[in-house]
Amino acid sequence: MAGLLEGKVTFITGAGRGQGRAHAVRQAGEGAKVIAVDICEDIESTPYPMSSWDDLQHTRELAEKAGGACLAVKADVRQRDQLAEAVGRGVAEFGRLTTVCANAGILPLAMGDPQPLDYQDAIDVDLIGVMNTVAVSVPHLLPAGREGSIIITGSTAALIPDTSAPGTPSWPIMGPGGAGYSFSKQTLVTYTKQMALHLAPSGVRVNIVHPTNCNTHLMHNQGIYHVFRPDRPDLADEIAKEDFRPASEAFHALPTAWIEPEEVAELVLFLASDGARNMTGTSTPIDAGCLIKRPNGPGQ
Protein backbone atom coordinates (compact mmCIF):
# COMPACT_ATOMS: atom_id res chain seq x y z
CA MET A 1 0.00 0.00 0.00
CA ALA A 2 1.17 3.53 -0.78
CA GLY A 3 2.06 5.71 2.18
CA LEU A 4 0.17 8.85 3.15
CA LEU A 5 2.94 11.03 1.68
CA GLU A 6 3.88 8.91 -1.33
CA GLY A 7 5.31 11.18 -4.03
CA LYS A 8 5.71 14.16 -1.69
CA VAL A 9 8.90 16.01 -0.79
CA THR A 10 9.22 17.66 2.62
CA PHE A 11 11.64 20.35 3.82
CA ILE A 12 12.28 20.16 7.58
CA THR A 13 14.30 22.62 9.67
CA GLY A 14 15.78 21.68 13.03
CA ALA A 15 15.92 18.10 11.80
CA GLY A 16 19.04 17.04 13.69
CA ARG A 17 17.10 15.63 16.62
CA GLY A 18 13.93 16.09 18.70
CA GLN A 19 10.73 17.03 16.92
CA GLY A 20 12.48 17.69 13.62
CA ARG A 21 13.99 14.22 13.56
CA ALA A 22 10.63 12.69 14.49
CA HIS A 23 8.98 14.51 11.55
CA ALA A 24 11.69 13.35 9.14
CA VAL A 25 11.48 9.70 10.18
CA ARG A 26 7.68 9.55 10.32
CA GLN A 27 7.17 11.26 7.00
CA ALA A 28 9.88 9.19 5.31
CA GLY A 29 8.06 6.12 6.58
CA GLU A 30 4.96 7.31 4.73
CA GLY A 31 6.81 7.66 1.43
CA ALA A 32 8.09 11.24 1.51
CA LYS A 33 11.51 12.31 0.33
CA VAL A 34 13.08 14.54 2.97
CA ILE A 35 15.29 17.63 2.84
CA ALA A 36 16.65 17.79 6.41
CA VAL A 37 18.52 20.86 7.65
CA ASP A 38 20.02 21.94 10.96
CA ILE A 39 22.51 24.54 12.17
CA CYS A 40 24.99 21.93 13.51
CA GLU A 41 26.59 24.64 15.68
CA ASP A 42 25.99 25.92 19.20
CA ILE A 43 24.34 29.29 19.96
CA GLU A 44 26.01 30.99 22.91
CA SER A 45 22.83 32.21 24.62
CA THR A 46 21.23 28.76 24.56
CA PRO A 47 22.17 26.69 27.63
CA TYR A 48 22.06 23.32 25.92
CA PRO A 49 24.00 22.00 22.93
CA MET A 50 22.58 22.37 19.45
CA SER A 51 22.46 19.41 17.12
CA SER A 52 25.73 18.31 15.57
CA TRP A 53 26.52 17.24 12.03
CA ASP A 54 26.62 13.66 13.31
CA ASP A 55 23.11 14.13 14.74
CA LEU A 56 21.85 15.33 11.36
CA GLN A 57 23.52 12.41 9.59
CA HIS A 58 21.84 10.06 12.05
CA THR A 59 18.48 11.60 11.16
CA ARG A 60 19.27 10.91 7.51
CA GLU A 61 20.12 7.30 8.31
CA LEU A 62 16.91 6.83 10.30
CA ALA A 63 14.78 8.40 7.55
CA GLU A 64 16.36 6.17 4.93
CA LYS A 65 15.86 3.13 7.14
CA ALA A 66 12.19 4.12 7.46
CA GLY A 67 11.91 3.91 3.71
CA GLY A 68 12.39 7.41 2.31
CA ALA A 69 15.26 9.17 0.58
CA CYS A 70 16.84 11.96 2.65
CA LEU A 71 19.21 14.81 1.84
CA ALA A 72 20.96 16.31 4.89
CA VAL A 73 22.22 19.88 4.60
CA LYS A 74 23.90 22.12 7.18
CA ALA A 75 22.04 25.45 7.20
CA ASP A 76 21.23 28.22 9.68
CA VAL A 77 17.61 29.40 9.56
CA ARG A 78 18.82 32.92 10.37
CA GLN A 79 20.57 32.99 6.99
CA ARG A 80 18.01 33.06 4.18
CA ASP A 81 20.64 32.40 1.52
CA GLN A 82 21.68 29.17 3.25
CA LEU A 83 18.07 27.99 3.38
CA ALA A 84 17.53 28.89 -0.27
CA GLU A 85 20.58 26.85 -1.23
CA ALA A 86 19.40 23.89 0.85
CA VAL A 87 15.88 23.80 -0.57
CA GLY A 88 17.27 24.37 -4.07
CA ARG A 89 19.54 21.35 -3.70
CA GLY A 90 16.61 19.29 -2.49
CA VAL A 91 14.34 20.29 -5.35
CA ALA A 92 17.13 19.60 -7.85
CA GLU A 93 17.58 16.11 -6.39
CA PHE A 94 13.95 15.16 -5.73
CA GLY A 95 12.19 17.13 -8.46
CA ARG A 96 9.65 19.12 -6.44
CA LEU A 97 8.59 20.43 -3.03
CA THR A 98 5.19 19.79 -1.45
CA THR A 99 5.64 20.13 2.31
CA VAL A 100 7.46 22.41 4.73
CA CYS A 101 7.94 21.83 8.46
CA ALA A 102 9.27 25.11 9.88
CA ASN A 103 10.37 23.52 13.11
CA ALA A 104 13.76 24.94 14.17
CA GLY A 105 13.61 26.77 17.48
CA ILE A 106 15.62 27.68 20.57
CA LEU A 107 14.86 28.77 24.14
CA PRO A 108 17.79 30.90 25.38
CA LEU A 109 17.34 30.50 29.13
CA ALA A 110 20.89 31.43 30.10
CA MET A 111 21.44 30.64 33.78
CA GLY A 112 23.10 33.18 36.06
CA ASP A 113 23.81 36.02 33.65
CA PRO A 114 21.11 36.48 30.98
CA GLN A 115 21.87 39.17 28.42
CA PRO A 116 19.44 41.62 26.78
CA LEU A 117 20.34 40.30 23.33
CA ASP A 118 19.15 36.82 24.34
CA TYR A 119 15.75 38.28 23.37
CA GLN A 120 17.02 38.97 19.87
CA ASP A 121 18.59 35.51 19.56
CA ALA A 122 15.22 33.91 20.25
CA ILE A 123 13.43 36.11 17.72
CA ASP A 124 16.10 35.56 15.05
CA VAL A 125 15.63 31.78 15.21
CA ASP A 126 12.06 31.26 16.40
CA LEU A 127 10.34 33.98 14.35
CA ILE A 128 12.61 35.25 11.58
CA GLY A 129 13.90 31.71 11.01
CA VAL A 130 10.36 30.50 10.34
CA MET A 131 9.69 33.42 8.01
CA ASN A 132 12.93 32.74 6.14
CA THR A 133 12.00 29.07 5.79
CA VAL A 134 8.60 29.90 4.34
CA ALA A 135 9.99 32.63 2.08
CA VAL A 136 12.49 30.36 0.33
CA SER A 137 9.96 27.54 0.06
CA VAL A 138 6.89 29.27 -1.38
CA PRO A 139 8.20 29.62 -4.97
CA HIS A 140 8.79 25.85 -5.02
CA LEU A 141 5.49 25.06 -3.28
CA LEU A 142 3.21 26.99 -5.61
CA PRO A 143 3.33 24.37 -8.41
CA ALA A 144 2.17 21.75 -5.88
CA GLY A 145 -1.19 23.52 -5.49
CA ARG A 146 -3.55 21.62 -3.19
CA GLU A 147 -0.74 19.21 -2.28
CA GLY A 148 1.22 22.09 -0.76
CA SER A 149 1.34 22.24 3.05
CA ILE A 150 3.32 24.38 5.48
CA ILE A 151 3.33 23.32 9.13
CA ILE A 152 4.85 25.69 11.69
CA THR A 153 5.97 24.58 15.15
CA GLY A 154 4.47 26.92 17.73
CA SER A 155 4.16 26.34 21.48
CA THR A 156 1.58 26.41 24.21
CA ALA A 157 3.39 29.65 25.17
CA ALA A 158 1.73 31.15 22.09
CA LEU A 159 -1.71 30.62 23.62
CA ILE A 160 -0.97 32.01 27.08
CA PRO A 161 -1.52 35.74 27.71
CA ASP A 162 1.46 38.04 27.17
CA THR A 163 2.56 39.44 30.53
CA SER A 164 3.56 42.72 28.90
CA ALA A 165 -0.13 43.57 28.50
CA PRO A 166 -1.49 45.40 31.58
CA GLY A 167 -3.93 43.39 33.63
CA THR A 168 -3.19 40.02 32.06
CA PRO A 169 -2.38 37.01 34.27
CA SER A 170 1.25 36.14 34.86
CA TRP A 171 3.35 33.74 32.75
CA PRO A 172 6.93 33.15 33.89
CA ILE A 173 8.83 35.27 31.39
CA MET A 174 12.14 33.50 32.10
CA GLY A 175 14.35 36.47 31.28
CA PRO A 176 15.08 38.07 27.91
CA GLY A 177 15.43 34.78 26.04
CA GLY A 178 12.18 33.40 27.40
CA ALA A 179 10.42 36.65 26.56
CA GLY A 180 11.74 36.47 23.00
CA TYR A 181 10.59 32.88 22.70
CA SER A 182 7.09 33.71 23.95
CA PHE A 183 6.81 36.77 21.68
CA SER A 184 7.96 34.77 18.66
CA LYS A 185 5.51 31.93 19.20
CA GLN A 186 2.60 34.33 19.80
CA THR A 187 3.45 36.31 16.67
CA LEU A 188 3.59 33.12 14.61
CA VAL A 189 -0.12 32.56 15.24
CA THR A 190 -0.97 35.78 13.39
CA TYR A 191 1.69 35.07 10.77
CA THR A 192 0.14 31.65 10.11
CA LYS A 193 -3.29 33.17 9.55
CA GLN A 194 -1.94 35.84 7.23
CA MET A 195 0.14 33.43 5.12
CA ALA A 196 -2.75 30.98 4.99
CA LEU A 197 -5.00 33.73 3.65
CA HIS A 198 -2.53 34.95 1.05
CA LEU A 199 -1.59 31.46 -0.17
CA ALA A 200 -5.15 30.11 -0.20
CA PRO A 201 -5.82 31.03 -3.86
CA SER A 202 -2.90 28.80 -4.87
CA GLY A 203 -4.20 25.90 -2.78
CA VAL A 204 -1.17 25.85 -0.48
CA ARG A 205 -2.15 25.45 3.19
CA VAL A 206 -0.50 26.89 6.30
CA ASN A 207 -1.15 25.60 9.82
CA ILE A 208 0.57 25.86 13.21
CA VAL A 209 0.78 23.28 16.00
CA HIS A 210 1.42 24.04 19.68
CA PRO A 211 3.20 21.32 21.67
CA THR A 212 3.36 21.41 25.45
CA ASN A 213 6.50 20.30 27.32
CA CYS A 214 8.13 17.86 24.91
CA ASN A 215 10.87 15.34 25.63
CA THR A 216 13.70 17.20 23.89
CA HIS A 217 16.82 19.17 24.85
CA LEU A 218 14.79 22.40 24.74
CA MET A 219 12.84 21.14 27.76
CA HIS A 220 15.45 19.09 29.58
CA ASN A 221 17.80 21.81 30.76
CA GLN A 222 18.35 23.79 33.96
CA GLY A 223 16.62 26.91 32.62
CA ILE A 224 13.28 25.15 32.23
CA TYR A 225 13.74 23.11 35.39
CA HIS A 226 14.18 26.28 37.48
CA VAL A 227 11.05 27.86 35.96
CA PHE A 228 8.97 24.88 37.06
CA ARG A 229 10.49 24.52 40.56
CA PRO A 230 10.61 28.06 42.06
CA ASP A 231 9.22 26.43 45.23
CA ARG A 232 12.52 24.63 45.83
CA PRO A 233 15.18 27.19 46.80
CA ASP A 234 17.21 24.27 48.12
CA LEU A 235 17.58 23.17 44.49
CA ALA A 236 18.98 26.53 43.38
CA ASP A 237 22.26 25.15 42.10
CA GLU A 238 21.02 22.18 40.08
CA ILE A 239 17.64 20.55 39.64
CA ALA A 240 17.39 16.91 38.64
CA LYS A 241 15.04 15.57 36.01
CA GLU A 242 13.09 13.71 38.70
CA ASP A 243 12.60 16.96 40.66
CA PHE A 244 11.22 18.58 37.52
CA ARG A 245 8.91 15.69 36.62
CA PRO A 246 6.16 16.19 39.25
CA ALA A 247 5.87 19.92 38.49
CA SER A 248 5.64 19.23 34.79
CA GLU A 249 3.02 16.56 35.37
CA ALA A 250 0.98 18.97 37.51
CA PHE A 251 1.07 21.36 34.54
CA HIS A 252 -1.17 18.99 32.53
CA ALA A 253 -4.73 17.75 32.89
CA LEU A 254 -3.82 14.33 31.49
CA PRO A 255 -1.53 12.17 33.65
CA THR A 256 1.76 12.83 31.88
CA ALA A 257 4.82 14.94 32.59
CA TRP A 258 5.59 15.58 28.92
CA ILE A 259 4.79 14.43 25.42
CA GLU A 260 7.13 12.68 23.01
CA PRO A 261 8.38 14.13 19.69
CA GLU A 262 6.85 11.16 17.90
CA GLU A 263 3.41 12.18 19.19
CA VAL A 264 3.79 15.65 17.70
CA ALA A 265 4.95 14.00 14.47
CA GLU A 266 1.60 12.21 14.14
CA LEU A 267 -0.29 15.51 14.18
CA VAL A 268 2.15 17.09 11.73
CA LEU A 269 1.88 14.05 9.46
CA PHE A 270 -1.88 14.51 9.27
CA LEU A 271 -1.54 18.20 8.42
CA ALA A 272 0.98 17.31 5.71
CA SER A 273 -1.33 14.71 4.20
CA ASP A 274 -4.20 15.09 1.76
CA GLY A 275 -6.53 14.21 4.62
CA ALA A 276 -6.06 17.80 5.84
CA ARG A 277 -6.46 19.35 2.38
CA ASN A 278 -9.28 21.61 3.59
CA MET A 279 -7.50 22.80 6.74
CA THR A 280 -5.62 26.09 6.64
CA GLY A 281 -4.95 28.88 9.11
CA THR A 282 -5.58 26.56 12.05
CA SER A 283 -3.82 26.73 15.42
CA THR A 284 -3.84 23.31 17.06
CA PRO A 285 -2.58 22.51 20.58
CA ILE A 286 -1.13 19.12 21.43
CA ASP A 287 -0.90 19.96 25.10
CA ALA A 288 -2.07 17.09 27.34
CA GLY A 289 -4.74 19.48 28.60
CA CYS A 290 -2.41 22.11 30.06
CA LEU A 291 -4.41 24.96 28.51
CA ILE A 292 -7.67 23.87 30.13
CA LYS A 293 -6.03 23.20 33.48
CA ARG A 294 -3.60 26.12 33.74
CA PRO A 295 -4.59 28.70 31.14
CA ASN A 296 -2.27 31.34 32.60
CA GLY A 297 0.89 29.29 32.80
CA PRO A 298 2.86 27.29 35.38
CA GLY A 299 1.81 27.91 38.96
CA GLN A 300 -1.34 29.81 38.05
CSV table of C-alpha atoms in Angstrom, one decimal:
chain,number,residue,atom,x,y,z
A,1,MET,CA,0.0,0.0,0.0
A,2,ALA,CA,1.2,3.5,-0.8
A,3,GLY,CA,2.1,5.7,2.2
A,4,LEU,CA,0.2,8.9,3.2
A,5,LEU,CA,2.9,11.0,1.7
A,6,GLU,CA,3.9,8.9,-1.3
A,7,GLY,CA,5.3,11.2,-4.0
A,8,LYS,CA,5.7,14.2,-1.7
A,9,VAL,CA,8.9,16.0,-0.8
A,10,THR,CA,9.2,17.7,2.6
A,11,PHE,CA,11.6,20.4,3.8
A,12,ILE,CA,12.3,20.2,7.6
A,13,THR,CA,14.3,22.6,9.7
A,14,GLY,CA,15.8,21.7,13.0
A,15,ALA,CA,15.9,18.1,11.8
A,16,GLY,CA,19.0,17.0,13.7
A,17,ARG,CA,17.1,15.6,16.6
A,18,GLY,CA,13.9,16.1,18.7
A,19,GLN,CA,10.7,17.0,16.9
A,20,GLY,CA,12.5,17.7,13.6
A,21,ARG,CA,14.0,14.2,13.6
A,22,ALA,CA,10.6,12.7,14.5
A,23,HIS,CA,9.0,14.5,11.5
A,24,ALA,CA,11.7,13.4,9.1
A,25,VAL,CA,11.5,9.7,10.2
A,26,ARG,CA,7.7,9.6,10.3
A,27,GLN,CA,7.2,11.3,7.0
A,28,ALA,CA,9.9,9.2,5.3
A,29,GLY,CA,8.1,6.1,6.6
A,30,GLU,CA,5.0,7.3,4.7
A,31,GLY,CA,6.8,7.7,1.4
A,32,ALA,CA,8.1,11.2,1.5
A,33,LYS,CA,11.5,12.3,0.3
A,34,VAL,CA,13.1,14.5,3.0
A,35,ILE,CA,15.3,17.6,2.8
A,36,ALA,CA,16.6,17.8,6.4
A,37,VAL,CA,18.5,20.9,7.6
A,38,ASP,CA,20.0,21.9,11.0
A,39,ILE,CA,22.5,24.5,12.2
A,40,CYS,CA,25.0,21.9,13.5
A,41,GLU,CA,26.6,24.6,15.7
A,42,ASP,CA,26.0,25.9,19.2
A,43,ILE,CA,24.3,29.3,20.0
A,44,GLU,CA,26.0,31.0,22.9
A,45,SER,CA,22.8,32.2,24.6
A,46,THR,CA,21.2,28.8,24.6
A,47,PRO,CA,22.2,26.7,27.6
A,48,TYR,CA,22.1,23.3,25.9
A,49,PRO,CA,24.0,22.0,22.9
A,50,MET,CA,22.6,22.4,19.4
A,51,SER,CA,22.5,19.4,17.1
A,52,SER,CA,25.7,18.3,15.6
A,53,TRP,CA,26.5,17.2,12.0
A,54,ASP,CA,26.6,13.7,13.3
A,55,ASP,CA,23.1,14.1,14.7
A,56,LEU,CA,21.8,15.3,11.4
A,57,GLN,CA,23.5,12.4,9.6
A,58,HIS,CA,21.8,10.1,12.1
A,59,THR,CA,18.5,11.6,11.2
A,60,ARG,CA,19.3,10.9,7.5
A,61,GLU,CA,20.1,7.3,8.3
A,62,LEU,CA,16.9,6.8,10.3
A,63,ALA,CA,14.8,8.4,7.6
A,64,GLU,CA,16.4,6.2,4.9
A,65,LYS,CA,15.9,3.1,7.1
A,66,ALA,CA,12.2,4.1,7.5
A,67,GLY,CA,11.9,3.9,3.7
A,68,GLY,CA,12.4,7.4,2.3
A,69,ALA,CA,15.3,9.2,0.6
A,70,CYS,CA,16.8,12.0,2.6
A,71,LEU,CA,19.2,14.8,1.8
A,72,ALA,CA,21.0,16.3,4.9
A,73,VAL,CA,22.2,19.9,4.6
A,74,LYS,CA,23.9,22.1,7.2
A,75,ALA,CA,22.0,25.4,7.2
A,76,ASP,CA,21.2,28.2,9.7
A,77,VAL,CA,17.6,29.4,9.6
A,78,ARG,CA,18.8,32.9,10.4
A,79,GLN,CA,20.6,33.0,7.0
A,80,ARG,CA,18.0,33.1,4.2
A,81,ASP,CA,20.6,32.4,1.5
A,82,GLN,CA,21.7,29.2,3.2
A,83,LEU,CA,18.1,28.0,3.4
A,84,ALA,CA,17.5,28.9,-0.3
A,85,GLU,CA,20.6,26.9,-1.2
A,86,ALA,CA,19.4,23.9,0.8
A,87,VAL,CA,15.9,23.8,-0.6
A,88,GLY,CA,17.3,24.4,-4.1
A,89,ARG,CA,19.5,21.4,-3.7
A,90,GLY,CA,16.6,19.3,-2.5
A,91,VAL,CA,14.3,20.3,-5.3
A,92,ALA,CA,17.1,19.6,-7.8
A,93,GLU,CA,17.6,16.1,-6.4
A,94,PHE,CA,14.0,15.2,-5.7
A,95,GLY,CA,12.2,17.1,-8.5
A,96,ARG,CA,9.7,19.1,-6.4
A,97,LEU,CA,8.6,20.4,-3.0
A,98,THR,CA,5.2,19.8,-1.4
A,99,THR,CA,5.6,20.1,2.3
A,100,VAL,CA,7.5,22.4,4.7
A,101,CYS,CA,7.9,21.8,8.5
A,102,ALA,CA,9.3,25.1,9.9
A,103,ASN,CA,10.4,23.5,13.1
A,104,ALA,CA,13.8,24.9,14.2
A,105,GLY,CA,13.6,26.8,17.5
A,106,ILE,CA,15.6,27.7,20.6
A,107,LEU,CA,14.9,28.8,24.1
A,108,PRO,CA,17.8,30.9,25.4
A,109,LEU,CA,17.3,30.5,29.1
A,110,ALA,CA,20.9,31.4,30.1
A,111,MET,CA,21.4,30.6,33.8
A,112,GLY,CA,23.1,33.2,36.1
A,113,ASP,CA,23.8,36.0,33.6
A,114,PRO,CA,21.1,36.5,31.0
A,115,GLN,CA,21.9,39.2,28.4
A,116,PRO,CA,19.4,41.6,26.8
A,117,LEU,CA,20.3,40.3,23.3
A,118,ASP,CA,19.1,36.8,24.3
A,119,TYR,CA,15.8,38.3,23.4
A,120,GLN,CA,17.0,39.0,19.9
A,121,ASP,CA,18.6,35.5,19.6
A,122,ALA,CA,15.2,33.9,20.2
A,123,ILE,CA,13.4,36.1,17.7
A,124,ASP,CA,16.1,35.6,15.1
A,125,VAL,CA,15.6,31.8,15.2
A,126,ASP,CA,12.1,31.3,16.4
A,127,LEU,CA,10.3,34.0,14.4
A,128,ILE,CA,12.6,35.2,11.6
A,129,GLY,CA,13.9,31.7,11.0
A,130,VAL,CA,10.4,30.5,10.3
A,131,MET,CA,9.7,33.4,8.0
A,132,ASN,CA,12.9,32.7,6.1
A,133,THR,CA,12.0,29.1,5.8
A,134,VAL,CA,8.6,29.9,4.3
A,135,ALA,CA,10.0,32.6,2.1
A,136,VAL,CA,12.5,30.4,0.3
A,137,SER,CA,10.0,27.5,0.1
A,138,VAL,CA,6.9,29.3,-1.4
A,139,PRO,CA,8.2,29.6,-5.0
A,140,HIS,CA,8.8,25.8,-5.0
A,141,LEU,CA,5.5,25.1,-3.3
A,142,LEU,CA,3.2,27.0,-5.6
A,143,PRO,CA,3.3,24.4,-8.4
A,144,ALA,CA,2.2,21.7,-5.9
A,145,GLY,CA,-1.2,23.5,-5.5
A,146,ARG,CA,-3.5,21.6,-3.2
A,147,GLU,CA,-0.7,19.2,-2.3
A,148,GLY,CA,1.2,22.1,-0.8
A,149,SER,CA,1.3,22.2,3.0
A,150,ILE,CA,3.3,24.4,5.5
A,151,ILE,CA,3.3,23.3,9.1
A,152,ILE,CA,4.9,25.7,11.7
A,153,THR,CA,6.0,24.6,15.1
A,154,GLY,CA,4.5,26.9,17.7
A,155,SER,CA,4.2,26.3,21.5
A,156,THR,CA,1.6,26.4,24.2
A,157,ALA,CA,3.4,29.6,25.2
A,158,ALA,CA,1.7,31.1,22.1
A,159,LEU,CA,-1.7,30.6,23.6
A,160,ILE,CA,-1.0,32.0,27.1
A,161,PRO,CA,-1.5,35.7,27.7
A,162,ASP,CA,1.5,38.0,27.2
A,163,THR,CA,2.6,39.4,30.5
A,164,SER,CA,3.6,42.7,28.9
A,165,ALA,CA,-0.1,43.6,28.5
A,166,PRO,CA,-1.5,45.4,31.6
A,167,GLY,CA,-3.9,43.4,33.6
A,168,THR,CA,-3.2,40.0,32.1
A,169,PRO,CA,-2.4,37.0,34.3
A,170,SER,CA,1.3,36.1,34.9
A,171,TRP,CA,3.3,33.7,32.8
A,172,PRO,CA,6.9,33.2,33.9
A,173,ILE,CA,8.8,35.3,31.4
A,174,MET,CA,12.1,33.5,32.1
A,175,GLY,CA,14.4,36.5,31.3
A,176,PRO,CA,15.1,38.1,27.9
A,177,GLY,CA,15.4,34.8,26.0
A,178,GLY,CA,12.2,33.4,27.4
A,179,ALA,CA,10.4,36.7,26.6
A,180,GLY,CA,11.7,36.5,23.0
A,181,TYR,CA,10.6,32.9,22.7
A,182,SER,CA,7.1,33.7,24.0
A,183,PHE,CA,6.8,36.8,21.7
A,184,SER,CA,8.0,34.8,18.7
A,185,LYS,CA,5.5,31.9,19.2
A,186,GLN,CA,2.6,34.3,19.8
A,187,THR,CA,3.5,36.3,16.7
A,188,LEU,CA,3.6,33.1,14.6
A,189,VAL,CA,-0.1,32.6,15.2
A,190,THR,CA,-1.0,35.8,13.4
A,191,TYR,CA,1.7,35.1,10.8
A,192,THR,CA,0.1,31.7,10.1
A,193,LYS,CA,-3.3,33.2,9.5
A,194,GLN,CA,-1.9,35.8,7.2
A,195,MET,CA,0.1,33.4,5.1
A,196,ALA,CA,-2.8,31.0,5.0
A,197,LEU,CA,-5.0,33.7,3.6
A,198,HIS,CA,-2.5,35.0,1.0
A,199,LEU,CA,-1.6,31.5,-0.2
A,200,ALA,CA,-5.2,30.1,-0.2
A,201,PRO,CA,-5.8,31.0,-3.9
A,202,SER,CA,-2.9,28.8,-4.9
A,203,GLY,CA,-4.2,25.9,-2.8
A,204,VAL,CA,-1.2,25.8,-0.5
A,205,ARG,CA,-2.2,25.4,3.2
A,206,VAL,CA,-0.5,26.9,6.3
A,207,ASN,CA,-1.1,25.6,9.8
A,208,ILE,CA,0.6,25.9,13.2
A,209,VAL,CA,0.8,23.3,16.0
A,210,HIS,CA,1.4,24.0,19.7
A,211,PRO,CA,3.2,21.3,21.7
A,212,THR,CA,3.4,21.4,25.5
A,213,ASN,CA,6.5,20.3,27.3
A,214,CYS,CA,8.1,17.9,24.9
A,215,ASN,CA,10.9,15.3,25.6
A,216,THR,CA,13.7,17.2,23.9
A,217,HIS,CA,16.8,19.2,24.8
A,218,LEU,CA,14.8,22.4,24.7
A,219,MET,CA,12.8,21.1,27.8
A,220,HIS,CA,15.5,19.1,29.6
A,221,ASN,CA,17.8,21.8,30.8
A,222,GLN,CA,18.3,23.8,34.0
A,223,GLY,CA,16.6,26.9,32.6
A,224,ILE,CA,13.3,25.2,32.2
A,225,TYR,CA,13.7,23.1,35.4
A,226,HIS,CA,14.2,26.3,37.5
A,227,VAL,CA,11.1,27.9,36.0
A,228,PHE,CA,9.0,24.9,37.1
A,229,ARG,CA,10.5,24.5,40.6
A,230,PRO,CA,10.6,28.1,42.1
A,231,ASP,CA,9.2,26.4,45.2
A,232,ARG,CA,12.5,24.6,45.8
A,233,PRO,CA,15.2,27.2,46.8
A,234,ASP,CA,17.2,24.3,48.1
A,235,LEU,CA,17.6,23.2,44.5
A,236,ALA,CA,19.0,26.5,43.4
A,237,ASP,CA,22.3,25.2,42.1
A,238,GLU,CA,21.0,22.2,40.1
A,239,ILE,CA,17.6,20.6,39.6
A,240,ALA,CA,17.4,16.9,38.6
A,241,LYS,CA,15.0,15.6,36.0
A,242,GLU,CA,13.1,13.7,38.7
A,243,ASP,CA,12.6,17.0,40.7
A,244,PHE,CA,11.2,18.6,37.5
A,245,ARG,CA,8.9,15.7,36.6
A,246,PRO,CA,6.2,16.2,39.3
A,247,ALA,CA,5.9,19.9,38.5
A,248,SER,CA,5.6,19.2,34.8
A,249,GLU,CA,3.0,16.6,35.4
A,250,ALA,CA,1.0,19.0,37.5
A,251,PHE,CA,1.1,21.4,34.5
A,252,HIS,CA,-1.2,19.0,32.5
A,253,ALA,CA,-4.7,17.7,32.9
A,254,LEU,CA,-3.8,14.3,31.5
A,255,PRO,CA,-1.5,12.2,33.6
A,256,THR,CA,1.8,12.8,31.9
A,257,ALA,CA,4.8,14.9,32.6
A,258,TRP,CA,5.6,15.6,28.9
A,259,ILE,CA,4.8,14.4,25.4
A,260,GLU,CA,7.1,12.7,23.0
A,261,PRO,CA,8.4,14.1,19.7
A,262,GLU,CA,6.9,11.2,17.9
A,263,GLU,CA,3.4,12.2,19.2
A,264,VAL,CA,3.8,15.7,17.7
A,265,ALA,CA,5.0,14.0,14.5
A,266,GLU,CA,1.6,12.2,14.1
A,267,LEU,CA,-0.3,15.5,14.2
A,268,VAL,CA,2.2,17.1,11.7
A,269,LEU,CA,1.9,14.0,9.5
A,270,PHE,CA,-1.9,14.5,9.3
A,271,LEU,CA,-1.5,18.2,8.4
A,272,ALA,CA,1.0,17.3,5.7
A,273,SER,CA,-1.3,14.7,4.2
A,274,ASP,CA,-4.2,15.1,1.8
A,275,GLY,CA,-6.5,14.2,4.6
A,276,ALA,CA,-6.1,17.8,5.8
A,277,ARG,CA,-6.5,19.4,2.4
A,278,ASN,CA,-9.3,21.6,3.6
A,279,MET,CA,-7.5,22.8,6.7
A,280,THR,CA,-5.6,26.1,6.6
A,281,GLY,CA,-4.9,28.9,9.1
A,282,THR,CA,-5.6,26.6,12.1
A,283,SER,CA,-3.8,26.7,15.4
A,284,THR,CA,-3.8,23.3,17.1
A,285,PRO,CA,-2.6,22.5,20.6
A,286,ILE,CA,-1.1,19.1,21.4
A,287,ASP,CA,-0.9,20.0,25.1
A,288,ALA,CA,-2.1,17.1,27.3
A,289,GLY,CA,-4.7,19.5,28.6
A,290,CYS,CA,-2.4,22.1,30.1
A,291,LEU,CA,-4.4,25.0,28.5
A,292,ILE,CA,-7.7,23.9,30.1
A,293,LYS,CA,-6.0,23.2,33.5
A,294,ARG,CA,-3.6,26.1,33.7
A,295,PRO,CA,-4.6,28.7,31.1
A,296,ASN,CA,-2.3,31.3,32.6
A,297,GLY,CA,0.9,29.3,32.8
A,298,PRO,CA,2.9,27.3,35.4
A,299,GLY,CA,1.8,27.9,39.0
A,300,GLN,CA,-1.3,29.8,38.0
